[in-house]
Coordinates of C-alpha atoms in Angstrom, one line a residue:
M1 CA 4.7 18.7 -21.6
K2 CA 4.1 15.5 -19.6
Y3 CA 5.7 13.5 -22.4
I4 CA 8.7 15.7 -22.4
A5 CA 9.0 15.4 -18.6
F6 CA 9.0 11.6 -18.5
L7 CA 11.3 11.5 -21.5
L8 CA 13.8 13.7 -19.7
A9 CA 13.4 11.6 -16.6
S10 CA 14.3 8.4 -18.6
L11 CA 17.3 10.1 -20.1
L12 CA 18.6 10.9 -16.7
F13 CA 19.3 7.2 -16.3
A14 CA 20.3 6.6 -19.9
S15 CA 23.9 5.9 -18.9
S16 CA 22.9 2.6 -17.3
V17 CA 20.6 1.7 -20.2
S18 CA 21.8 0.2 -23.4
A19 CA 21.2 2.4 -26.5
E20 CA 20.7 -0.8 -28.5
V21 CA 17.2 -1.4 -29.7
T22 CA 15.7 -4.5 -28.1
I23 CA 12.8 -6.6 -29.4
Y24 CA 10.9 -8.8 -26.9
M25 CA 9.0 -11.7 -28.5
G26 CA 8.3 -15.4 -28.2
G27 CA 5.5 -15.2 -25.6
P28 CA 2.1 -13.6 -25.0
I29 CA 2.5 -9.8 -24.5
I30 CA -0.6 -8.4 -22.8
T31 CA -0.7 -4.7 -23.5
M32 CA -3.4 -3.6 -21.0
A33 CA -4.2 -0.9 -23.6
G34 CA -8.0 -1.3 -23.8
D35 CA -11.0 -2.4 -21.8
E36 CA -10.7 -5.9 -23.4
P37 CA -7.6 -8.1 -23.4
Q38 CA -5.2 -7.4 -26.2
T39 CA -2.2 -9.7 -26.9
V40 CA 0.5 -8.9 -29.3
E41 CA 3.5 -10.8 -30.7
A42 CA 6.3 -8.3 -30.1
V43 CA 7.4 -5.0 -28.5
A44 CA 10.5 -3.0 -29.4
V45 CA 12.3 -0.7 -26.9
D46 CA 14.9 2.0 -27.6
D47 CA 16.6 4.0 -24.9
G48 CA 13.9 3.2 -22.3
I49 CA 10.9 4.1 -24.6
I50 CA 8.6 1.7 -26.4
I51 CA 8.9 2.4 -30.1
A52 CA 6.8 -0.4 -31.6
V53 CA 4.1 -2.8 -30.6
G54 CA 2.3 -5.4 -32.7
T55 CA 3.2 -8.3 -35.0
K56 CA 6.7 -9.7 -35.2
E57 CA 6.9 -8.5 -38.8
A58 CA 5.8 -4.9 -38.0
V59 CA 8.0 -4.6 -34.9
N60 CA 11.1 -6.0 -36.7
K61 CA 10.6 -3.5 -39.5
A62 CA 10.3 -0.6 -37.1
A63 CA 13.3 -1.7 -34.9
G64 CA 15.7 -2.3 -37.8
K65 CA 18.0 -5.2 -38.6
K66 CA 20.5 -4.5 -35.8
A67 CA 18.0 -4.8 -33.0
R68 CA 18.7 -7.3 -30.3
Q69 CA 16.1 -10.1 -30.0
V70 CA 15.0 -11.4 -26.6
N71 CA 13.0 -14.6 -26.6
L72 CA 10.4 -14.7 -23.8
A73 CA 10.4 -18.5 -24.2
G74 CA 6.6 -18.7 -23.7
R75 CA 6.6 -16.5 -20.7
T76 CA 4.1 -13.6 -20.4
M77 CA 5.0 -9.9 -20.5
L78 CA 2.8 -7.2 -19.0
P79 CA 3.3 -3.5 -18.2
G80 CA 5.2 -3.2 -14.9
F81 CA 3.0 -3.3 -11.9
I82 CA 2.2 -0.1 -10.2
D83 CA 1.8 0.1 -6.4
A84 CA -1.5 1.9 -5.9
H85 CA -0.8 2.3 -2.2
G86 CA 2.1 1.2 0.0
H87 CA 5.0 2.4 2.0
I88 CA 8.3 1.5 0.3
S89 CA 10.5 3.1 3.0
A90 CA 8.7 1.1 5.7
V91 CA 9.0 -2.1 3.8
G92 CA 12.8 -1.8 3.9
A93 CA 12.8 -0.6 7.5
T94 CA 10.5 -3.4 8.9
A95 CA 12.6 -6.1 7.1
G96 CA 15.2 -5.5 9.8
L97 CA 12.9 -5.7 12.8
A98 CA 11.8 -8.8 14.8
N99 CA 9.3 -10.6 12.6
L100 CA 6.2 -11.2 14.6
S101 CA 4.0 -12.0 11.7
P102 CA 1.7 -15.1 11.8
S103 CA 1.7 -17.8 9.1
P104 CA 2.1 -17.7 6.1
V105 CA 4.2 -14.5 6.4
G106 CA 6.0 -15.5 9.6
Q107 CA 5.9 -18.1 12.4
V108 CA 4.4 -16.2 15.4
N109 CA 1.1 -17.9 16.1
S110 CA 0.8 -17.4 19.8
I111 CA 1.9 -15.0 22.5
A112 CA 4.5 -17.6 23.6
D113 CA 5.9 -17.6 20.0
L114 CA 6.0 -13.8 20.1
Q115 CA 7.9 -13.8 23.4
E116 CA 10.4 -16.3 22.2
T117 CA 11.0 -14.4 18.9
L118 CA 11.7 -11.2 20.9
R119 CA 14.1 -13.0 23.2
N120 CA 16.0 -14.4 20.3
Y121 CA 16.1 -11.2 18.3
E122 CA 19.5 -9.6 17.9
R123 CA 18.9 -5.9 17.6
P124 CA 21.4 -3.7 15.7
Q125 CA 24.4 -2.4 17.6
G126 CA 23.7 0.8 19.3
V127 CA 19.9 0.5 19.2
P128 CA 18.7 0.6 22.8
V129 CA 15.2 -0.6 22.0
I130 CA 13.8 -4.0 20.9
I131 CA 11.3 -3.4 18.1
G132 CA 9.0 -6.0 16.6
W133 CA 6.6 -5.8 13.6
G134 CA 3.6 -7.6 12.4
Y135 CA 1.9 -9.4 15.4
D136 CA -1.8 -10.0 14.7
D137 CA -4.4 -10.5 17.5
S138 CA -6.9 -11.8 15.0
L139 CA -4.6 -14.8 14.1
I140 CA -2.7 -15.8 17.2
T141 CA -4.1 -18.5 19.4
E142 CA -5.2 -16.2 22.2
K143 CA -7.1 -13.9 19.8
R144 CA -6.0 -10.8 21.8
H145 CA -3.2 -8.3 22.0
P146 CA -0.3 -9.1 24.3
T147 CA 0.0 -6.8 27.3
R148 CA 2.9 -4.9 28.9
Q149 CA 3.3 -7.6 31.5
E150 CA 3.7 -10.2 28.7
L151 CA 6.4 -8.0 27.1
D152 CA 7.9 -7.4 30.6
A153 CA 8.4 -11.2 30.7
V154 CA 10.9 -10.8 27.9
S155 CA 12.7 -7.9 29.6
T156 CA 11.9 -5.4 32.4
V157 CA 15.1 -3.5 31.6
T158 CA 15.3 -3.1 27.8
P159 CA 12.4 -1.0 26.3
I160 CA 10.3 -3.1 23.9
M161 CA 7.7 -1.9 21.4
I162 CA 5.9 -4.0 18.9
S163 CA 3.6 -3.0 16.0
H164 CA 0.4 -4.6 15.0
A165 CA 0.3 -5.9 11.4
S166 CA -2.0 -3.0 10.5
G167 CA 0.4 -0.4 11.8
H168 CA -2.4 1.3 13.6
L169 CA -1.9 -0.2 17.0
G170 CA 1.1 -1.3 19.1
V171 CA 2.2 -2.6 22.5
M172 CA 4.9 -1.3 24.8
N173 CA 6.5 -2.9 27.9
S174 CA 6.8 -1.0 31.1
A175 CA 10.3 0.3 30.3
M176 CA 9.1 1.6 27.0
L177 CA 6.1 3.3 28.5
K178 CA 8.4 5.0 31.0
M179 CA 10.8 6.1 28.2
V180 CA 8.0 7.8 26.2
G181 CA 6.4 9.2 29.3
I182 CA 3.0 7.5 29.3
T183 CA 1.6 7.1 32.8
A184 CA -1.8 6.7 34.5
E185 CA -2.2 10.5 34.3
T186 CA -1.6 10.7 30.5
P187 CA -4.9 11.5 28.7
N188 CA -6.0 9.9 25.5
P189 CA -4.8 12.1 22.6
V190 CA -7.3 13.2 19.9
G191 CA -7.9 10.3 17.6
G192 CA -6.3 7.7 19.8
V193 CA -6.7 5.5 22.8
I194 CA -4.4 4.4 25.6
R195 CA -5.9 1.2 26.8
R196 CA -6.1 0.8 30.6
E197 CA -6.1 -1.9 33.2
Q198 CA -9.1 -2.8 35.4
D199 CA -8.5 0.4 37.5
G200 CA -9.3 2.5 34.5
K201 CA -6.1 4.4 34.9
T202 CA -2.9 2.3 34.6
P203 CA -1.9 1.8 30.9
N204 CA -1.9 -1.9 29.9
G205 CA 0.6 -1.3 27.2
I206 CA -1.7 -1.3 24.2
L207 CA -1.9 1.9 22.2
E208 CA -4.3 2.8 19.4
E209 CA -3.9 5.1 16.4
T210 CA -2.5 8.6 17.4
A211 CA -1.5 7.2 20.9
W212 CA 0.7 4.9 18.9
F213 CA 1.7 7.1 16.0
N214 CA 2.7 10.0 18.3
N215 CA 5.5 7.9 19.8
L216 CA 7.1 6.7 16.6
K217 CA 9.1 9.8 15.8
M218 CA 11.7 8.8 18.4
L219 CA 12.5 5.8 16.2
A220 CA 13.3 7.9 13.1
P221 CA 16.9 7.6 11.9
K222 CA 19.2 10.4 13.1
S223 CA 20.0 11.6 9.6
P224 CA 18.7 11.2 6.1
E225 CA 21.8 9.2 5.2
A226 CA 21.0 6.7 7.9
S227 CA 17.6 5.9 6.2
L228 CA 19.1 5.1 2.8
P229 CA 20.0 1.4 3.4
A230 CA 16.3 0.7 4.4
L231 CA 15.0 2.6 1.4
M232 CA 17.3 0.7 -1.0
A233 CA 16.3 -2.6 0.6
G234 CA 12.6 -1.7 0.1
A235 CA 13.3 -0.8 -3.5
K236 CA 14.8 -4.2 -4.2
I237 CA 11.9 -6.0 -2.6
Y238 CA 9.5 -4.0 -4.8
A239 CA 11.4 -4.7 -7.9
A240 CA 11.5 -8.4 -7.2
S241 CA 7.6 -8.2 -7.1
G242 CA 7.4 -6.8 -10.6
I243 CA 6.7 -3.3 -9.4
T244 CA 8.2 -0.5 -11.5
T245 CA 6.4 2.3 -9.7
A246 CA 6.2 2.1 -6.0
Q247 CA 4.4 4.4 -3.5
D248 CA 5.6 5.9 -0.3
G249 CA 2.2 6.5 1.1
R250 CA 2.7 8.8 4.0
V251 CA 6.0 10.6 3.8
M252 CA 7.2 12.6 6.8
P253 CA 9.7 15.5 6.4
E254 CA 12.6 13.5 7.7
A255 CA 11.8 10.7 5.2
W256 CA 11.5 13.1 2.3
A257 CA 15.1 14.2 2.8
S258 CA 16.2 10.6 2.3
L259 CA 14.1 10.1 -0.8
A260 CA 15.5 13.3 -2.2
I261 CA 19.1 12.2 -1.6
A262 CA 18.6 8.8 -3.2
N263 CA 17.0 10.5 -6.2
E264 CA 19.7 13.1 -6.6
R265 CA 22.3 10.3 -6.6
G266 CA 20.5 8.2 -9.1
Q267 CA 20.3 5.3 -6.7
L268 CA 16.7 4.3 -7.1
P269 CA 16.0 1.3 -9.5
I270 CA 12.3 2.1 -9.8
D271 CA 10.0 5.2 -9.6
I272 CA 8.5 6.3 -6.3
V273 CA 5.3 8.3 -6.0
A274 CA 5.4 10.1 -2.7
L275 CA 2.3 11.2 -0.7
I276 CA 3.3 13.8 1.9
A277 CA 1.6 13.7 5.3
G278 CA -1.0 16.5 5.4
E279 CA -0.8 17.0 9.2
Q280 CA 2.9 17.9 9.0
Q281 CA 4.6 21.2 8.4
W282 CA 6.3 21.4 5.0
S283 CA 8.6 24.0 3.5
A284 CA 7.5 26.0 0.5
E285 CA 10.2 24.3 -1.5
V286 CA 8.7 20.9 -1.0
L287 CA 5.1 22.1 -1.4
A288 CA 6.0 23.6 -4.7
K289 CA 6.8 20.1 -6.0
V290 CA 3.3 18.7 -5.3
G291 CA 1.6 17.4 -8.4
K292 CA 4.5 18.5 -10.7
P293 CA 6.3 16.2 -13.1
S294 CA 9.0 14.0 -11.6
N295 CA 12.6 15.0 -11.6
G296 CA 14.4 11.6 -11.8
R297 CA 12.7 8.8 -10.0
I298 CA 10.6 10.7 -7.4
R299 CA 7.3 12.6 -7.8
I300 CA 5.1 14.0 -5.1
A301 CA 1.6 13.1 -6.3
G302 CA -0.4 14.7 -3.6
I303 CA -1.4 15.1 0.1
K304 CA -2.2 12.2 2.4
L305 CA -4.8 12.5 5.1
I306 CA -5.8 9.8 7.6
L307 CA -9.4 9.9 8.6
D308 CA -9.7 6.7 10.6
G309 CA -8.1 3.4 11.6
S310 CA -8.1 -0.2 10.5
P311 CA -11.0 -2.7 10.3
Q312 CA -9.0 -5.6 11.5
G313 CA -7.9 -3.5 14.5
R314 CA -11.5 -2.5 15.0
T315 CA -10.6 1.2 14.9
A316 CA -12.1 1.9 11.5
W317 CA -14.8 4.6 11.7
L318 CA -18.1 2.9 11.0
R319 CA -21.7 4.0 10.7
D320 CA -22.9 1.0 12.8
P321 CA -21.4 -0.9 15.7
V322 CA -18.9 -3.7 15.4
P323 CA -20.2 -7.2 16.3
V324 CA -17.6 -7.8 19.0
P325 CA -16.3 -4.6 20.6
P326 CA -12.6 -4.4 21.7
E327 CA -11.9 -4.8 25.4
G328 CA -13.2 -1.9 27.4
Q329 CA -15.7 -0.7 24.8
G330 CA -19.5 -0.9 24.9
A331 CA -22.0 -2.5 22.6
D332 CA -22.5 0.8 20.7
Y333 CA -18.8 1.0 19.8
H334 CA -18.2 1.7 16.1
G335 CA -14.6 3.0 15.9
Y336 CA -13.7 6.6 15.6
G337 CA -12.3 9.4 13.4
L338 CA -8.7 10.5 13.8
M339 CA -9.2 14.2 13.4
S340 CA -11.9 16.8 14.4
A341 CA -14.4 18.0 11.9
E342 CA -12.9 21.4 12.1
T343 CA -9.4 20.1 11.3
L344 CA -10.6 18.0 8.4
T345 CA -12.5 21.0 6.9
A346 CA -9.4 23.2 7.2
K347 CA -7.1 20.5 5.6
L348 CA -9.5 19.9 2.7
K349 CA -9.8 23.6 2.0
W350 CA -6.0 23.9 2.1
V351 CA -5.7 21.1 -0.5
A352 CA -8.4 22.5 -2.7
D353 CA -7.1 26.1 -2.6
N354 CA -3.7 24.8 -3.8
D355 CA -5.2 22.6 -6.5
W356 CA -3.5 19.5 -5.2
Q357 CA -4.6 15.9 -5.4
L358 CA -6.0 14.4 -2.2
F359 CA -5.3 10.8 -1.1
A360 CA -7.5 10.0 1.9
H361 CA -7.2 7.0 4.2
V362 CA -10.9 5.9 4.8
N363 CA -11.5 2.3 5.9
G364 CA -15.0 2.7 7.5
D365 CA -18.2 3.9 5.9
A366 CA -18.5 6.8 8.4
A367 CA -15.0 7.9 7.3
A368 CA -16.0 7.5 3.7
Q369 CA -19.0 9.8 4.3
A370 CA -16.9 12.4 6.0
L371 CA -14.7 12.4 2.9
I372 CA -17.7 12.6 0.5
D373 CA -19.2 15.5 2.5
G374 CA -15.8 17.2 2.8
V375 CA -15.0 16.9 -0.9
R376 CA -18.4 18.3 -1.8
A377 CA -18.1 21.3 0.5
S378 CA -14.4 22.1 -0.1
G379 CA -14.3 22.5 -3.9
L380 CA -12.3 19.2 -4.4
S381 CA -15.0 17.8 -6.6
G382 CA -13.6 16.8 -10.0
K383 CA -10.0 16.6 -8.7
R384 CA -9.6 12.8 -8.9
T385 CA -9.5 12.3 -5.1
V386 CA -8.3 8.8 -4.2
A387 CA -10.1 7.0 -1.3
I388 CA -7.4 4.7 0.1
H389 CA -8.6 1.3 1.3
N390 CA -12.3 2.3 1.2
Q391 CA -13.1 -1.2 2.5
V392 CA -16.3 -0.8 4.4
V393 CA -17.8 1.6 1.9
G394 CA -21.6 1.5 1.5
A395 CA -23.4 0.7 -1.8
D396 CA -25.2 4.0 -1.4
Q397 CA -21.9 5.8 -1.3
L398 CA -20.4 4.6 -4.6
P399 CA -22.7 6.7 -6.9
E400 CA -21.9 9.8 -4.7
M401 CA -18.2 9.1 -5.1
L402 CA -18.6 8.9 -8.9
K403 CA -20.3 12.3 -9.0
L404 CA -17.5 13.9 -7.0
D405 CA -14.7 12.2 -8.9
I406 CA -13.6 10.1 -5.8
H407 CA -12.1 6.8 -6.9
P408 CA -11.3 3.9 -4.6
S409 CA -8.0 2.1 -4.1
F410 CA -9.1 -1.1 -2.4
F411 CA -7.0 -3.2 0.1
A412 CA -8.2 -6.3 -1.7
N413 CA -6.0 -8.7 0.1
H414 CA -8.0 -8.3 3.2
T415 CA -10.4 -10.9 2.0
F416 CA -7.7 -13.5 2.5
F417 CA -5.7 -12.2 5.4
W418 CA -8.6 -11.1 7.6
G419 CA -11.8 -12.1 5.9
D420 CA -12.8 -14.7 8.5
W421 CA -12.1 -12.2 11.3
H422 CA -14.1 -9.5 9.6
R423 CA -17.1 -11.8 9.1
E424 CA -17.1 -13.1 12.7
V425 CA -15.6 -10.2 14.8
S426 CA -14.8 -6.8 13.3
I427 CA -17.6 -5.9 10.9
G428 CA -20.1 -8.9 10.6
Q429 CA -21.3 -11.0 7.7
K430 CA -23.3 -8.4 5.7
R431 CA -20.5 -5.8 5.6
A432 CA -17.8 -8.4 5.1
D433 CA -19.6 -9.7 2.0
F434 CA -19.3 -6.2 0.6
I435 CA -15.8 -5.4 1.7
S436 CA -13.7 -3.9 -1.0
P437 CA -16.6 -4.0 -3.5
Q438 CA -14.6 -4.1 -6.7
A439 CA -17.3 -5.5 -9.0
S440 CA -19.8 -2.8 -7.8
A441 CA -17.2 -0.1 -8.2
W442 CA -16.6 -1.1 -11.8
K443 CA -20.3 -1.3 -12.5
T444 CA -20.8 2.1 -11.0
G445 CA -18.4 3.6 -13.5
L446 CA -15.5 4.2 -11.0
R447 CA -11.9 3.4 -11.9
P448 CA -10.7 1.3 -8.9
T449 CA -7.3 0.1 -8.1
A450 CA -6.0 -2.6 -5.6
H451 CA -3.0 -2.5 -3.3
N452 CA -1.2 -4.5 -0.6
D453 CA -0.5 -1.5 1.7
S454 CA 3.0 -3.1 2.2
P455 CA 4.5 -3.8 4.7
V456 CA 1.0 -4.6 6.2
V457 CA 1.0 -7.6 3.8
P458 CA 3.9 -8.6 1.5
T459 CA 4.4 -6.9 -1.9
D460 CA 3.2 -10.0 -3.8
M461 CA 1.2 -8.6 -6.7
M462 CA -0.1 -11.9 -8.0
R463 CA -1.6 -12.8 -4.6
L464 CA -3.3 -9.5 -4.8
V465 CA -4.7 -10.3 -8.2
W466 CA -5.7 -13.7 -6.9
S467 CA -7.6 -12.1 -4.0
S468 CA -9.4 -9.8 -6.3
V469 CA -10.5 -12.7 -8.5
N470 CA -11.3 -15.3 -5.9
R471 CA -12.1 -13.4 -2.6
R472 CA -11.1 -16.6 -0.6
T473 CA -10.5 -16.3 3.1
R474 CA -8.0 -18.4 5.1
S475 CA -10.8 -20.9 5.9
G476 CA -11.7 -21.2 2.2
D477 CA -14.9 -19.2 2.4
I478 CA -15.8 -17.0 -0.6
L479 CA -16.4 -13.6 1.0
G480 CA -19.0 -11.8 -1.2
P481 CA -19.0 -13.9 -4.4
L482 CA -20.8 -11.2 -6.3
E483 CA -17.8 -8.8 -5.8
R484 CA -15.3 -11.1 -7.6
I485 CA -13.9 -9.7 -10.8
S486 CA -12.2 -11.1 -13.8
P487 CA -8.4 -11.6 -14.0
Y488 CA -8.2 -8.8 -16.7
R489 CA -10.1 -6.4 -14.4
A490 CA -7.7 -7.3 -11.6
L491 CA -4.7 -6.7 -13.8
Q492 CA -6.2 -3.3 -14.8
Q493 CA -6.3 -2.3 -11.2
V494 CA -2.5 -2.8 -10.8
T495 CA -1.5 -1.3 -14.2
I496 CA -3.4 1.2 -16.2
N497 CA -5.9 2.2 -13.5
A498 CA -3.1 2.6 -11.0
A499 CA -1.3 4.9 -13.5
W500 CA -4.5 6.8 -14.1
Q501 CA -5.2 7.5 -10.5
I502 CA -1.9 9.2 -10.1
H503 CA -2.1 11.1 -13.5
E504 CA 0.7 9.1 -15.0
D505 CA -1.3 7.0 -17.6
D506 CA 0.2 9.0 -20.4
S507 CA 3.6 7.4 -19.8
K508 CA 2.8 4.2 -17.8
G509 CA 0.3 1.4 -17.2
S510 CA 0.1 -0.1 -20.6
I511 CA 2.4 -1.3 -23.4
A512 CA 2.0 1.3 -26.1
K513 CA 4.2 3.2 -28.5
G514 CA 5.7 6.3 -26.8
K515 CA 5.3 5.0 -23.3
R516 CA 8.1 4.2 -20.9
A517 CA 9.5 0.6 -21.2
D518 CA 8.3 -0.4 -17.7
L519 CA 7.6 -4.1 -18.1
V520 CA 7.3 -7.3 -16.0
V521 CA 7.7 -10.9 -17.2
L522 CA 5.8 -13.7 -15.5
D523 CA 6.2 -17.5 -15.7
G524 CA 2.5 -17.9 -16.4
N525 CA -0.3 -16.1 -18.2
P526 CA -2.8 -14.6 -15.8
L527 CA -5.5 -14.7 -18.5
T528 CA -5.3 -18.4 -19.1
T529 CA -4.2 -19.7 -15.6
E530 CA -6.9 -21.4 -13.5
A531 CA -8.3 -18.8 -11.1
M532 CA -7.1 -20.5 -7.9
Q533 CA -3.6 -20.9 -9.2
L534 CA -3.0 -17.2 -10.0
K535 CA -1.2 -16.7 -6.7
D536 CA 1.4 -19.2 -7.8
I537 CA 2.6 -17.2 -10.8
K538 CA 6.1 -15.9 -10.2
V539 CA 8.0 -12.8 -11.5
V540 CA 10.8 -13.8 -13.8
A541 CA 12.1 -10.3 -14.6
T542 CA 11.3 -6.6 -14.0
I543 CA 12.3 -4.1 -16.6
K544 CA 12.4 -0.3 -15.7
D545 CA 12.9 2.2 -18.5
G546 CA 14.3 -0.7 -20.6
Q547 CA 16.8 -1.8 -18.0
T548 CA 16.4 -5.1 -16.2
V549 CA 16.3 -4.4 -12.4
F550 CA 15.3 -7.8 -11.2
G551 CA 15.8 -11.3 -12.7
S552 CA 17.0 -12.0 -16.1
L553 CA 15.9 -13.0 -19.6
K554 CA 18.2 -15.1 -21.8
D555 CA 18.4 -13.8 -25.4

């Protein structure tokens, strides 16, 4: 039945795909079909489906004399990359905001840079608020968050809100705090913190976790139609990164309406796996789609729950204290969970009772333990739960995860973007050396994936592979050399393993007869390129269901 479902999905888009059989040859074709690298000479595609893989002679025979020949000209073909966790809608939306990212993503390396960027930002017509994305206290000169007063220096009249790179914290100026109704009398919400000034009452503008999330709904587009340009912009960015299956990793009801419209109109160039937010109220119609085969380009794979925050923001829920607590916290501070034990228990039972797949955001080891205990108690054991990020997981927890069928999706790029900060400030040397322990996960028998969590970091899949292989920090340190993995393992994590985690490996993730022709062509071979040069490999073309959706290949 799954084969029939994906075949029908591909036929939905057949009008834009040539019915001519196409043979790709003339460069290494890495199939990702087994646990050891396998390279073939040619692959043939007919109507979006792979019909032959192997030697040029065998593929030519299967394809027929009228097949179109495409010469890879020495370039390397792989299965299309699969986004194991990210937020495609947010990628497009944040692309239009004031870019507050530090180098190498942006140019904001100090609070003065941040203020200047906000002053020069031209917000869209009719938008009454200045919104910035991507500032990072761990990387700017001051090594701290800006305050409301520093945003007031940009404007005391126009409301301003800026998001931390993690998406788990943000800052508002005085006008914005007034607009959302946060005052000295406003209590901290469950799972969040409103940071205060020296008097212990006055908000200083910095909001953590639910204190930040709870105020983002006001920014949602007024209609599903209004969200479509950002969604399509995100899809183009993903396709340019060689990704043929993206993820929208925490879909809200209003965002689902936009996804559904784009899907019905056949506007999406790539597939999107949606994870719907488990704390929201959903209609029976939407819930009936969870875990079912896709209809077109969209599939709801499961339920997303957020158990804790971010390690770089020092809000991840840890078993032991952080080395350097955030301002206002004591020496015993170790982050916190975002929902009560009672709420978590109820949500896990709801997921288990409906036989849905769970995708749980767990950065800290205390959050990981809450997930392990919850899966064991709720009946979710054996249901292929995905532990998203799973960065500060303990070595003692990996065997328990295997027993319960919980598999990690590691945010492996953290080693580069925040590795030095983790070692010195947020988690300390010992835990930093074991962050995103990919080698240990493989050795344990788990099937890990890796992701960028875009827009937290860019959608660059080869930098992600590079990070998994090298674990280099910005300073050049190797963070946990024993947790490095081979290029082939790193590629498995963004192809076949990523397909397996979402139950789509029967149609995606490897180049094999009968599977969808989701392919990426690179200008270098990841299996022969020197390890430190992997991040320099570029995407030449992205092919979705046999149709080129990014780049081009000359015949």
